Every structure is written in structure tokens, then in C-alpha cells.
Amino acid sequence: MTQRRLVFITGASSGIGQALAARFYTAGYDLALVARRTDQIESWASARQLDAARYRIYSADVAQTDSIVGAGQACIVQQGLPDVVIANAGISVGIDTAERGDLDVLASTFATNNTGLAATFHPFVAAMVARGSGRLVGIGSVAAIRGLPGHGAYCASKAGVVAYCESLRGELRPSGVRVVTLCPGYIDTPLTQGNRYGMPFLMKAEDFAEQAFRGIESGVSYRVIPWQMGVVAKIMRMLPNALYDRAVQGRGRKKRLGES
């Protein structure tokens, strides 16, 4: 009997992570699902009537290195070495550098989106290299392309994801382990549903998951989804700073819930 392939996904309790879990399950993968809110994953899996023998749930906080590393190690013990690891968990919070408290928000964002991504990959790298195969997938964002006023922490962290994955890709290329960077545009998830501005080319999470699955399976190194946002991102990157700065000036951090 052929053993099913295994995918390890962080941030699997909602949004993109949940949609990716559904797509990989449909493709025949077993699931290793990671989140802080494990009850939400369990409710989702139950509602979809997933085969209990084909998934396990791991409670972990990617912002805590030992926590997410422990989840990866537990996965290897309980389910084996994954074929695909998707570092999807991330946060987006506006900041104002003039506010002392927002420096802590910046550090928290980096802890989740950057250190957490590397810590997600860590337990699997050596074993994948020894095996000579595997996919390590980092979820970036089109926000990595240019800085947006009020969103310095998020933009910087996602630019870091892109650069880190590119570095890791070069390191692992001779080993047969592929590193895939996916940069979503606007995806209809709980993270974006509170946005009060226009979101061009807004995409359903399920549609993103389909395109992401195809890219991961093909071993693409970098892809913006949807492709239209990739075109927009390239245009934004080519704009002279004077024009770009004028276009986005005056946009600061939005107040958070509870602030006045």
C-alpha cells in the first residue's frame, strides 16, 4: 500500500490556512494542522467529515520558537516527515513609530511573521535534506513589494519573508529540497474583511488555495496570486519614489479597536 503524502500547515484555523488544508486533503494528502485555536480546527474538520485517521492537530504559537519547533518535532514522531511544510501563520497590525507601544507591536509582528516562519521550517530541514526531497513554502504578500504608510511592520516583515526564502532557496537547491515563496494579493479572509478601503482583484480563499496548490506541486520558486496583482506590484516597484510617495502620502496607522 502506497503511503499518503503529508502536509504541515501553520495558521490552519481559518482563512488561507484552512483553504489550503481543504485543497491538500482533497488531493489525497494527510494533514498536520497547527494553530493556537485548535478547537476551531477540530470544529472545521468535524463539519467537513474529515477522516480522523488522515489528520492530526497540534497546538502551537509560532511567535514562541520552542512552541512551534515542538509541534514540528511531534509531527515527525506521530505522522512522519512531511512532504510539504507551509509557514502560513502571520499577523497584520498597523503601527505608528512615534508611539512607544507600537515598537512592541513591531517586535511581535517580526516574531510571528519572520522568526516564526524560520522556526516552522527548522525541525524539517535536516531530515528533508537527508531524504533529498521536500517543499518548504513561505507565505509572503504583495505588501512586500513597497512600503505602505501605517503598515511598516507588516510590509517589512513580508519583505523579510521574501528575502529569507530566497536565501534559503539558494542554500537548499543542491539538496533537492525546494523553497517556494507565495505572495497573496487581497484574499477574502478574516484578516482582510475589516479593511475599509478598496481591494482590487479580491480573491476567494478557495481560489487562492487552488492556484497555490498548483504552484507548490510544480515546485515554482516564486509566485504572486492572483497574477493581476503581480502586474500591479511590478508597476508599483518601477514608480519613481517621488510619484509613489505622493500617491500614498497622508495614510497613517488606523486606530485599533478600543482606541479613541
XYZ file of N, CA and C in Angstrom:
780
model
N 0.845 -1.200 0.000
C 0.000 0.000 0.000
C 0.884 1.255 0.000
N 0.621 2.177 -0.911
C 1.395 3.404 -1.003
C 1.019 4.356 0.126
N 2.039 4.881 0.824
C 1.782 5.809 1.915
C 1.370 7.163 1.362
N 0.329 7.740 1.968
C -0.118 9.064 1.530
C 0.910 10.119 1.882
N 0.943 11.156 1.080
C 1.820 12.276 1.347
C 1.269 13.103 2.503
N 2.131 13.892 3.117
C 1.775 14.652 4.316
C 2.131 16.116 4.132
N 1.197 17.005 4.534
C 1.446 18.439 4.515
C 1.276 18.998 5.923
N 2.198 19.859 6.332
C 2.207 20.509 7.643
C 1.879 21.974 7.404
N 0.801 22.480 8.018
C 0.321 23.837 7.750
C 0.128 24.593 9.064
N 0.761 25.764 9.174
C 0.513 26.613 10.334
C -0.594 27.616 10.002
N -1.202 28.159 11.053
C -2.306 29.095 10.847
C -3.485 28.423 10.188
N -3.742 27.176 10.570
C -4.740 26.357 9.872
C -6.151 26.503 10.428
N -6.358 27.431 11.356
C -7.680 27.535 11.983
C -8.663 28.385 11.192
N -8.172 29.124 10.178
C -9.082 29.964 9.396
C -8.388 30.422 8.123
N -9.131 31.126 7.283
C -8.571 31.823 6.127
C -7.794 30.959 5.160
N -6.629 31.470 4.741
C -5.801 30.795 3.748
C -5.370 29.423 4.244
N -4.960 29.323 5.505
C -4.501 28.043 6.034
C -5.560 26.976 5.954
N -6.781 27.332 6.304
C -7.885 26.382 6.252
C -8.202 25.977 4.817
N -8.190 26.945 3.908
C -8.456 26.653 2.499
C -7.372 25.747 1.914
N -6.118 25.978 2.290
C -5.036 25.116 1.824
C -5.194 23.701 2.370
N -5.590 23.595 3.631
C -5.797 22.274 4.221
C -6.860 21.497 3.446
N -7.953 22.171 3.099
C -9.028 21.510 2.347
C -8.532 21.053 0.981
N -7.751 21.895 0.310
C -7.284 21.545 -1.039
C -6.308 20.369 -1.000
N -5.396 20.378 -0.050
C -4.428 19.280 0.041
C -5.122 17.980 0.450
N -6.115 18.070 1.329
C -6.855 16.875 1.732
C -7.559 16.257 0.527
N -8.188 17.114 -0.289
C -8.876 16.638 -1.496
C -7.901 15.949 -2.446
N -6.655 16.425 -2.456
C -5.630 15.849 -3.336
C -5.051 14.550 -2.780
N -5.502 14.133 -1.601
C -5.054 12.864 -1.046
C -3.992 12.950 0.024
N -3.624 14.168 0.406
C -2.621 14.342 1.456
C -3.221 14.069 2.831
N -2.401 13.561 3.762
C -2.720 13.612 5.175
C -2.351 15.004 5.675
N -2.989 15.418 6.771
C -2.825 16.778 7.254
C -2.212 16.825 8.653
N -1.248 17.725 8.831
C -0.744 18.107 10.146
C -1.095 19.579 10.296
N -2.071 19.881 11.140
C -2.650 21.217 11.210
C -2.258 21.903 12.517
N -1.729 23.109 12.403
C -1.162 23.807 13.554
C -1.841 25.151 13.757
N -2.198 25.443 14.993
C -2.767 26.748 15.343
C -2.841 26.868 16.850
N -3.053 28.075 17.314
C -3.339 28.265 18.734
C -4.773 27.851 19.043
N -5.677 28.149 18.097
C -7.108 27.872 18.301
C -7.454 26.490 17.744
N -7.010 25.472 18.438
C -7.195 24.115 17.930
C -8.668 23.699 17.902
N -9.485 24.302 18.775
C -10.908 23.956 18.776
C -11.569 24.343 17.457
N -11.102 25.424 16.842
C -11.668 25.836 15.558
C -11.300 24.860 14.446
N -10.072 24.328 14.501
C -9.695 23.323 13.510
C -10.538 22.073 13.691
N -10.712 21.654 14.927
C -11.492 20.446 15.198
C -12.936 20.599 14.729
N -13.534 21.762 14.975
C -14.911 22.008 14.530
C -14.996 21.982 13.012
N -14.009 22.577 12.357
C -13.975 22.587 10.886
C -13.825 21.187 10.328
N -12.898 20.409 10.898
C -12.655 19.043 10.419
C -13.885 18.172 10.629
N -14.552 18.377 11.744
C -15.764 17.611 12.028
C -16.884 17.972 11.066
N -17.045 19.274 10.801
C -18.101 19.723 9.897
C -17.893 19.203 8.481
N -16.645 19.055 8.075
C -16.317 18.553 6.737
C -16.226 17.033 6.691
N -16.396 16.418 7.875
C -16.352 14.952 7.997
C -15.037 14.380 7.469
N -13.931 15.015 7.881
C -12.623 14.504 7.504
C -12.369 13.172 8.204
N -11.681 12.290 7.538
C -11.300 11.005 8.101
C -10.313 11.250 9.244
N -10.680 10.861 10.449
C -9.845 11.128 11.623
C -8.464 10.492 11.508
N -8.335 9.461 10.698
C -7.045 8.798 10.527
C -6.113 9.598 9.626
N -6.647 10.639 8.978
C -5.853 11.371 7.992
C -5.430 12.762 8.468
N -5.696 13.097 9.702
C -5.230 14.406 10.185
C -4.924 14.367 11.670
N -4.002 15.227 12.057
C -3.704 15.472 13.465
C -3.612 16.979 13.675
N -3.940 17.406 14.867
C -3.938 18.819 15.206
C -2.891 19.073 16.287
N -2.100 20.119 16.083
C -1.036 20.463 17.024
C -1.256 21.890 17.520
N -1.253 22.046 18.824
C -1.401 23.377 19.422
C -0.026 24.019 19.528
N 0.124 25.190 18.908
C 1.409 25.881 18.973
C 1.214 27.351 18.663
N 2.116 28.160 19.183
C 2.166 29.592 18.909
C 3.446 29.847 18.132
N 3.328 30.242 16.862
C 4.531 30.420 16.042
C 5.421 31.559 16.550
N 4.865 32.442 17.356
C 5.667 33.533 17.905
C 6.585 33.055 19.026
N 6.356 31.841 19.506
C 7.180 31.238 20.547
C 7.997 30.115 19.912
N 9.282 30.324 19.750
C 10.114 29.399 18.988
C 10.021 27.963 19.484
N 10.147 27.755 20.777
C 10.097 26.390 21.296
C 8.745 25.734 21.043
N 7.690 26.541 21.039
C 6.349 26.019 20.826
C 6.186 25.452 19.416
N 6.559 26.221 18.396
C 6.370 25.760 17.029
C 7.391 24.691 16.662
N 8.615 24.793 17.171
C 9.596 23.734 16.931
C 9.108 22.423 17.538
N 8.530 22.509 18.733
C 7.988 21.314 19.381
C 6.875 20.676 18.574
N 6.028 21.510 17.964
C 4.946 20.972 17.139
C 5.502 20.238 15.922
N 6.545 20.801 15.310
C 7.167 20.138 14.168
C 7.789 18.809 14.557
N 8.467 18.778 15.699
C 9.076 17.538 16.168
C 8.018 16.490 16.494
N 6.908 16.931 17.076
C 5.815 15.997 17.389
C 5.209 15.425 16.115
N 5.107 16.253 15.089
C 4.582 15.787 13.804
C 5.444 14.663 13.236
N 6.759 14.847 13.283
C 7.663 13.818 12.750
C 7.490 12.503 13.504
N 7.358 12.597 14.822
C 7.185 11.394 15.644
C 5.843 10.711 15.357
N 4.782 11.509 15.271
C 3.443 10.936 15.180
C 2.999 10.606 13.757
N 3.458 11.395 12.779
C 2.975 11.212 11.414
C 4.077 10.966 10.390
N 5.309 11.242 10.766
C 6.414 11.093 9.835
C 6.850 12.433 9.275
N 7.855 12.401 8.428
C 8.402 13.611 7.831
C 7.486 14.106 6.714
N 7.014 15.359 6.798
C 6.113 15.875 5.766
C 6.789 15.987 4.402
N 5.962 15.954 3.375
C 6.422 16.230 2.020
C 6.390 17.732 1.746
N 5.421 18.414 2.380
C 5.244 19.855 2.202
C 5.059 20.504 3.567
N 5.766 21.595 3.802
C 5.589 22.394 5.018
C 5.210 23.800 4.588
N 4.072 24.296 5.066
C 3.592 25.621 4.678
C 3.580 26.535 5.907
N 4.481 27.506 5.922
C 4.534 28.501 7.001
C 3.571 29.624 6.642
N 2.331 29.447 7.054
C 1.253 30.361 6.665
C 0.880 31.346 7.763
N 1.083 30.978 9.021
C 0.631 31.829 10.123
C 1.279 33.201 10.056
N 0.478 34.232 10.233
C 1.013 35.588 10.209
C 0.014 36.572 10.777
N 0.506 37.760 11.123
C -0.366 38.800 11.655
C -0.123 40.097 10.893
N -1.134 40.949 10.875
C -1.035 42.261 10.242
C -1.635 43.294 11.181
N -0.785 44.182 11.688
C -1.231 45.230 12.609
C -0.551 46.530 12.204
N -1.324 47.604 12.110
C -0.746 48.894 11.782
C 0.097 49.426 12.923
N 1.101 50.231 12.589
C 1.940 50.828 13.636
C 2.201 52.299 13.337
N 2.548 53.020 14.389
C 2.997 54.408 14.300
C 4.294 54.476 15.101
N 5.410 54.695 14.434
C 6.712 54.655 15.092
C 6.839 55.713 16.185
N 6.004 56.740 16.139
C 6.041 57.760 17.187
C 5.432 57.261 18.495
N 4.687 56.170 18.429
C 4.058 55.597 19.623
C 4.970 54.546 20.227
N 5.361 54.703 21.500
C 6.270 53.749 22.143
C 5.697 52.321 22.138
N 4.433 52.197 22.386
C 3.835 50.870 22.429
C 3.898 50.129 21.109
N 3.944 50.895 20.027
C 3.963 50.249 18.718
C 5.317 49.621 18.391
N 6.347 49.985 19.130
C 7.621 49.278 18.952
C 7.483 47.825 19.395
N 6.680 47.606 20.426
C 6.419 46.243 20.878
C 5.559 45.493 19.855
N 4.653 46.219 19.213
C 3.841 45.614 18.153
C 4.738 45.195 16.991
N 5.699 46.044 16.653
C 6.663 45.729 15.604
C 7.425 44.449 15.931
N 7.917 44.360 17.153
C 8.682 43.176 17.568
C 7.812 41.925 17.527
N 6.553 42.051 17.944
C 5.635 40.920 17.922
C 5.351 40.457 16.492
N 5.219 41.435 15.585
C 4.972 41.104 14.182
C 6.146 40.339 13.589
N 7.355 40.798 13.858
C 8.542 40.099 13.364
C 8.671 38.710 13.996
N 8.332 38.609 15.275
C 8.427 37.313 15.961
C 7.519 36.280 15.301
N 6.334 36.722 14.879
C 5.392 35.807 14.242
C 5.722 35.587 12.774
N 5.871 36.673 12.033
C 5.964 36.568 10.574
C 7.342 36.159 10.069
N 8.398 36.401 10.857
C 9.756 36.116 10.392
C 10.427 34.999 11.193
N 10.663 35.240 12.474
C 11.260 34.182 13.282
C 10.354 32.960 13.318
N 9.041 33.198 13.378
C 8.093 32.087 13.399
C 8.138 31.256 12.135
N 8.357 31.911 10.993
C 8.472 31.194 9.724
C 9.719 30.311 9.722
N 10.850 30.869 10.124
C 12.086 30.084 10.166
C 11.967 28.934 11.163
N 11.330 29.190 12.303
C 11.159 28.144 13.313
C 10.220 27.046 12.827
N 9.265 27.418 11.969
C 8.367 26.414 11.386
C 9.150 25.456 10.497
N 10.075 25.983 9.715
C 10.883 25.150 8.819
C 11.927 24.312 9.571
N 12.445 24.875 10.657
C 13.623 24.315 11.328
C 13.575 22.803 11.584
N 12.510 22.245 12.170
C 12.542 20.822 12.519
C 12.652 19.889 11.317
N 12.357 20.409 10.123
C 12.248 19.541 8.959
C 13.434 19.639 7.994
N 14.222 20.690 8.101
C 15.239 20.953 7.078
C 16.257 19.820 6.967
N 16.898 19.457 8.072
C 17.950 18.438 8.015
C 17.410 17.103 7.508
N 16.224 16.723 7.979
C 15.647 15.439 7.567
C 15.247 15.461 6.094
N 14.727 16.584 5.611
C 14.388 16.688 4.195
C 15.641 16.623 3.325
N 16.701 17.293 3.779
C 17.965 17.258 3.034
C 18.487 15.825 2.973
N 18.419 15.111 4.090
C 18.882 13.720 4.125
C 18.057 12.849 3.185
N 16.763 13.126 3.111
C 15.880 12.370 2.215
C 16.075 12.775 0.765
N 16.450 14.042 0.546
C 16.666 14.538 -0.805
C 15.435 15.083 -1.473
N 14.406 15.390 -0.674
C 13.183 15.939 -1.264
C 12.363 16.652 -0.205
N 11.448 17.498 -0.677
C 10.546 18.217 0.209
C 10.258 19.600 -0.338
N 9.188 20.199 0.156
C 8.806 21.557 -0.227
C 8.633 22.370 1.051
N 9.333 23.492 1.126
C 9.173 24.451 2.215
C 8.531 25.693 1.618
N 7.346 26.036 2.093
C 6.555 27.097 1.471
C 6.387 28.264 2.440
N 6.853 29.433 2.037
C 6.681 30.638 2.833
C 5.599 31.510 2.228
N 4.636 31.933 3.053
C 3.557 32.803 2.581
C 3.954 34.252 2.835
N 4.263 34.967 1.749
C 4.600 36.373 1.840
C 3.374 37.232 1.593
N 3.522 38.281 0.806
C 2.409 39.172 0.485
C 2.879 40.170 -0.571
N 1.939 40.686 -1.343
C 2.305 41.766 -2.266
C 2.728 43.009 -1.482
N 2.378 43.055 -0.196
C 2.817 44.171 0.651
C 4.325 44.175 0.829
N 4.987 43.100 0.404
C 6.445 43.055 0.474
C 7.100 43.924 -0.588
N 6.330 44.295 -1.618
C 6.922 44.969 -2.776
C 7.292 46.417 -2.472
N 6.371 47.151 -1.819
C 6.656 48.535 -1.444
C 6.036 48.817 -0.082
N 6.677 49.713 0.661
C 6.166 50.066 1.973
C 4.899 50.894 1.878
N 3.943 50.597 2.757
C 2.683 51.332 2.813
C 2.610 52.101 4.126
N 2.341 53.399 4.085
C 2.255 54.184 5.317
C 1.294 53.552 6.321
N 1.719 53.496 7.568
C 0.894 52.907 8.613
C 1.037 51.413 8.732
N 1.730 50.805 7.789
C 1.860 49.342 7.783
C 3.323 48.916 7.694
N 4.194 49.721 8.316
C 5.619 49.440 8.243
C 5.998 48.079 8.778
N 5.368 47.656 9.873
C 5.709 46.355 10.463
C 5.344 45.220 9.512
N 4.138 45.278 8.970
C 3.679 44.194 8.091
C 4.487 44.163 6.799
N 4.647 45.318 6.171
C 5.391 45.362 4.904
C 6.826 44.902 5.090
N 7.468 45.380 6.148
C 8.854 44.987 6.395
C 8.963 43.497 6.682
N 8.015 42.973 7.442
C 8.067 41.546 7.778
C 7.868 40.682 6.531
N 6.970 41.097 5.657
C 6.718 40.300 4.459
C 7.863 40.440 3.445
N 8.484 41.615 3.391
C 9.695 41.739 2.583
C 10.773 40.809 3.130
N 10.809 40.684 4.445
C 11.744 39.761 5.081
C 11.458 38.317 4.718
N 10.180 37.963 4.636
C 9.813 36.599 4.227
C 10.358 36.294 2.837
N 10.168 37.229 1.917
C 10.627 37.030 0.536
C 12.148 36.860 0.498
N 12.870 37.752 1.178
C 14.328 37.696 1.165
C 14.843 36.439 1.862
N 14.228 36.089 2.993
C 14.655 34.892 3.722
C 14.459 33.634 2.876
N 13.285 33.517 2.257
C 13.007 32.330 1.448
C 13.941 32.248 0.250
N 14.290 33.406 -0.307
C 15.224 33.418 -1.430
C 16.600 32.931 -0.972
N 17.031 33.367 0.195
C 18.311 32.915 0.748
C 18.283 31.410 0.991
N 17.212 30.932 1.615
C 17.095 29.509 1.929
C 17.017 28.672 0.651
N 16.365 29.226 -0.360
C 16.252 28.509 -1.636
C 17.634 28.245 -2.228
N 18.503 29.246 -2.167
C 19.863 29.072 -2.676
C 20.656 28.062 -1.869
N 20.448 28.067 -0.551
C 21.154 27.139 0.325
C 20.767 25.688 0.047
N 19.460 25.460 -0.201
C 18.953 24.089 -0.289
C 18.856 23.545 -1.709
N 19.073 24.396 -2.687
C 18.909 23.955 -4.071
C 19.676 22.669 -4.406
N 20.939 22.524 -3.999
C 21.664 21.297 -4.355
C 21.105 20.033 -3.700
N 20.295 20.204 -2.651
C 19.827 19.050 -1.868
C 18.586 18.384 -2.435
N 17.887 19.063 -3.339
C 16.623 18.528 -3.831
C 15.414 19.047 -3.081
N 15.648 19.816 -2.007
C 14.552 20.436 -1.258
C 14.211 21.766 -1.919
N 12.951 21.946 -2.284
C 12.515 23.175 -2.948
C 11.959 24.163 -1.931
N 12.261 25.426 -2.114
C 11.676 26.502 -1.307
C 10.772 27.317 -2.219
N 9.522 27.460 -1.822
C 8.503 28.133 -2.619
C 8.032 29.378 -1.875
N 8.047 30.523 -2.553
C 7.527 31.760 -1.978
C 6.240 32.137 -2.685
N 5.158 32.245 -1.933
C 3.870 32.652 -2.486
C 3.485 33.997 -1.891
N 3.110 34.942 -2.751
C 2.716 36.275 -2.296
C 1.265 36.537 -2.666
N 0.350 36.358 -1.712
C -1.057 36.638 -1.998
C -1.305 38.129 -2.171
N -2.282 38.454 -3.020
C -2.813 39.799 -3.075
C -3.904 39.907 -2.021
N -5.024 40.497 -2.386
C -6.138 40.598 -1.442
C -6.964 39.321 -1.492
N -6.990 38.604 -0.374
C -7.737 37.359 -0.262
C -8.849 37.569 0.767
N -10.034 37.092 0.454
C -11.189 37.276 1.329
C -11.084 36.354 2.536
N -10.496 36.868 3.606
C -10.300 36.121 4.841
C -10.646 37.029 6.020
N -10.711 36.480 7.241
C -10.954 37.343 8.401
C -9.923 38.456 8.539
N -8.706 38.250 8.014
C -7.650 39.258 8.113
C -7.967 40.491 7.276
N -8.659 40.309 6.141
C -8.929 41.433 5.229
C -10.354 41.961 5.318
N -11.246 41.217 5.959
C -12.653 41.607 5.953
C -12.913 42.893 6.723
N -11.970 43.304 7.561
C -12.128 44.560 8.284
C -11.551 45.757 7.552
N -10.940 45.523 6.391
C -10.355 46.637 5.633
C -11.437 47.596 5.157
N -11.159 48.897 5.251
C -12.145 49.904 4.857
C -11.734 50.608 3.573
N -10.950 49.954 2.765
C -10.512 50.550 1.503
C -10.711 49.532 0.385
N -10.624 50.000 -0.830
C -10.811 49.131 -1.980
C -9.732 48.061 -2.066
N -10.132 46.859 -2.431
C -9.185 45.747 -2.543
C -9.278 45.169 -3.949
N -8.466 45.688 -4.874
C -8.548 45.225 -6.258
C -8.211 43.746 -6.390
N -8.934 43.079 -7.283
C -8.719 41.664 -7.587
C -8.903 40.784 -6.350
N -9.858 41.181 -5.484
C -10.145 40.389 -4.296
C -10.484 38.959 -4.699
N -9.907 38.008 -3.999
C -9.980 36.600 -4.386
C -10.521 35.758 -3.244
N -11.340 34.773 -3.554
C -11.809 33.841 -2.536
C -10.641 32.983 -2.063
N -10.669 32.629 -0.770
C -9.581 31.824 -0.211
C -9.451 30.491 -0.939
N -10.589 29.911 -1.336
C -10.557 28.622 -2.036
C -9.882 28.738 -3.400
N -10.105 29.865 -4.077
C -9.469 30.072 -5.385
C -7.961 30.283 -5.216
N -7.598 31.018 -4.167
C -6.168 31.168 -3.882
C -5.542 29.806 -3.616
N -6.209 28.993 -2.795
C -5.667 27.684 -2.431
C -5.452 26.812 -3.658
N -6.356 26.888 -4.618
C -6.215 26.091 -5.838
C -4.955 26.495 -6.607
N -4.769 27.798 -6.792
C -3.592 28.259 -7.526
C -2.312 27.997 -6.736
N -2.385 28.159 -5.420
C -1.221 27.903 -4.579
C -0.834 26.429 -4.643
N -1.830 25.548 -4.587
C -1.571 24.107 -4.651
C -0.844 23.744 -5.943
N -1.315 24.293 -7.035
C -0.675 24.002 -8.328
C 0.764 24.493 -8.355
N 0.994 25.685 -7.813
C 2.341 26.222 -7.786
C 3.273 25.389 -6.918
N 2.788 24.974 -5.748
C 3.593 24.169 -4.830
C 3.934 22.823 -5.460
N 2.939 22.202 -6.068
C 3.148 20.894 -6.691
C 4.162 20.974 -7.830
N 4.143 22.082 -8.557
C 5.063 22.225 -9.691
C 6.457 22.644 -9.239
N 6.573 23.064 -7.963
C 7.872 23.481 -7.446
C 8.296 24.861 -7.885
N 7.320 25.719 -8.216
C 7.642 27.089 -8.618
C 8.415 27.769 -7.486
N 9.351 28.639 -7.822
C 10.153 29.279 -6.784
C 9.468 30.501 -6.181
N 8.702 31.238 -6.999
C 8.077 32.479 -6.531
C 6.845 32.753 -7.376
N 5.752 33.122 -6.711
C 4.543 33.440 -7.473
C 3.667 34.412 -6.696
N 3.146 35.412 -7.398
C 2.135 36.314 -6.844
C 0.776 35.806 -7.291
N -0.165 35.719 -6.358
C -1.514 35.228 -6.647
C -2.524 36.242 -6.125
N -3.441 36.721 -7.011
C -3.598 36.411 -8.432
C -2.544 37.123 -9.277
N -2.397 36.688 -10.510
C -1.341 37.224 -11.367
C -1.526 38.712 -11.627
N -2.785 39.179 -11.621
C -3.023 40.607 -11.880
C -2.327 41.472 -10.830
N -2.322 40.982 -9.574
C -1.637 41.742 -8.524
C -0.130 41.722 -8.729
N 0.362 40.688 -9.375
C 1.778 40.647 -9.709
C 2.144 41.749 -10.678
N 1.260 41.996 -11.636
C 1.489 43.077 -12.600
C 1.451 44.422 -11.891
N 0.434 44.610 -11.035
C 0.322 45.861 -10.276
C 1.560 46.083 -9.413
N 2.027 44.999 -8.778
C 3.189 45.104 -7.901
C 4.431 45.535 -8.677
N 4.602 44.998 -9.892
C 5.765 45.368 -10.701
C 5.699 46.840 -11.108
N 4.488 47.291 -11.438
C 4.321 48.700 -11.796
C 4.647 49.595 -10.593
N 4.137 49.198 -9.419
C 4.424 49.963 -8.202
C 5.923 50.019 -7.924
N 6.614 48.908 -8.158
C 8.044 48.846 -7.898
C 8.823 49.770 -8.823
N 8.307 49.932 -10.045
C 9.013 50.752 -11.040
C 8.719 52.241 -10.902
N 7.679 52.599 -10.136
C 7.366 54.017 -9.976
C 8.511 54.751 -9.290
N 8.893 55.925 -9.798
C 9.895 56.732 -9.086
C 9.391 57.056 -7.685
N 10.292 57.148 -6.741
C 9.909 57.399 -5.354
C 9.046 58.649 -5.210
N 9.350 59.680 -5.953
C 8.588 60.924 -5.825
C 7.116 60.704 -6.168
N 6.851 59.946 -7.219
C 5.472 59.667 -7.607
C 4.792 58.749 -6.606
N 5.512 57.718 -6.197
C 4.923 56.765 -5.245
C 4.615 57.451 -3.918
N 5.556 58.240 -3.416
C 5.360 58.922 -2.134
C 4.157 59.858 -2.180
N 3.988 60.539 -3.305
C 2.855 61.444 -3.454
C 1.535 60.670 -3.456
N 1.549 59.506 -4.066
C 0.321 58.715 -4.176
C -0.151 58.185 -2.827
N 0.792 57.884 -1.928
C 0.401 57.249 -0.664
C 0.530 58.185 0.534
N 0.932 59.429 0.324
C 1.166 60.323 1.455
C -0.112 60.549 2.270
N 0.104 60.755 3.563
C -1.015 61.071 4.442
C -1.749 59.875 4.996
N -1.388 58.676 4.557
C -2.056 57.476 5.069
C -1.272 56.954 6.267
N -1.871 57.032 7.418
C -1.198 56.572 8.627
C -1.840 55.330 9.180
N -1.373 54.929 10.356
C -1.941 53.751 11.009
C -3.385 53.999 11.395
N -4.253 53.041 11.089
C -5.639 53.137 11.540
C -5.704 52.802 13.021
N -6.601 53.460 13.705
C -6.780 53.150 15.130
C -7.303 51.739 15.306
N -6.842 51.108 16.369
C -7.280 49.748 16.631
C -8.525 49.768 17.512
N -9.185 48.620 17.578
C -10.367 48.510 18.436
C -9.991 48.879 19.862
N -10.808 49.663 20.498
C -10.553 50.057 21.863
C -9.807 51.366 21.987
N -9.283 51.885 20.871
C -8.581 53.161 20.934
C -9.542 54.300 20.657
N -9.230 55.482 21.131
C -10.080 56.639 20.905
C -9.287 57.766 20.283
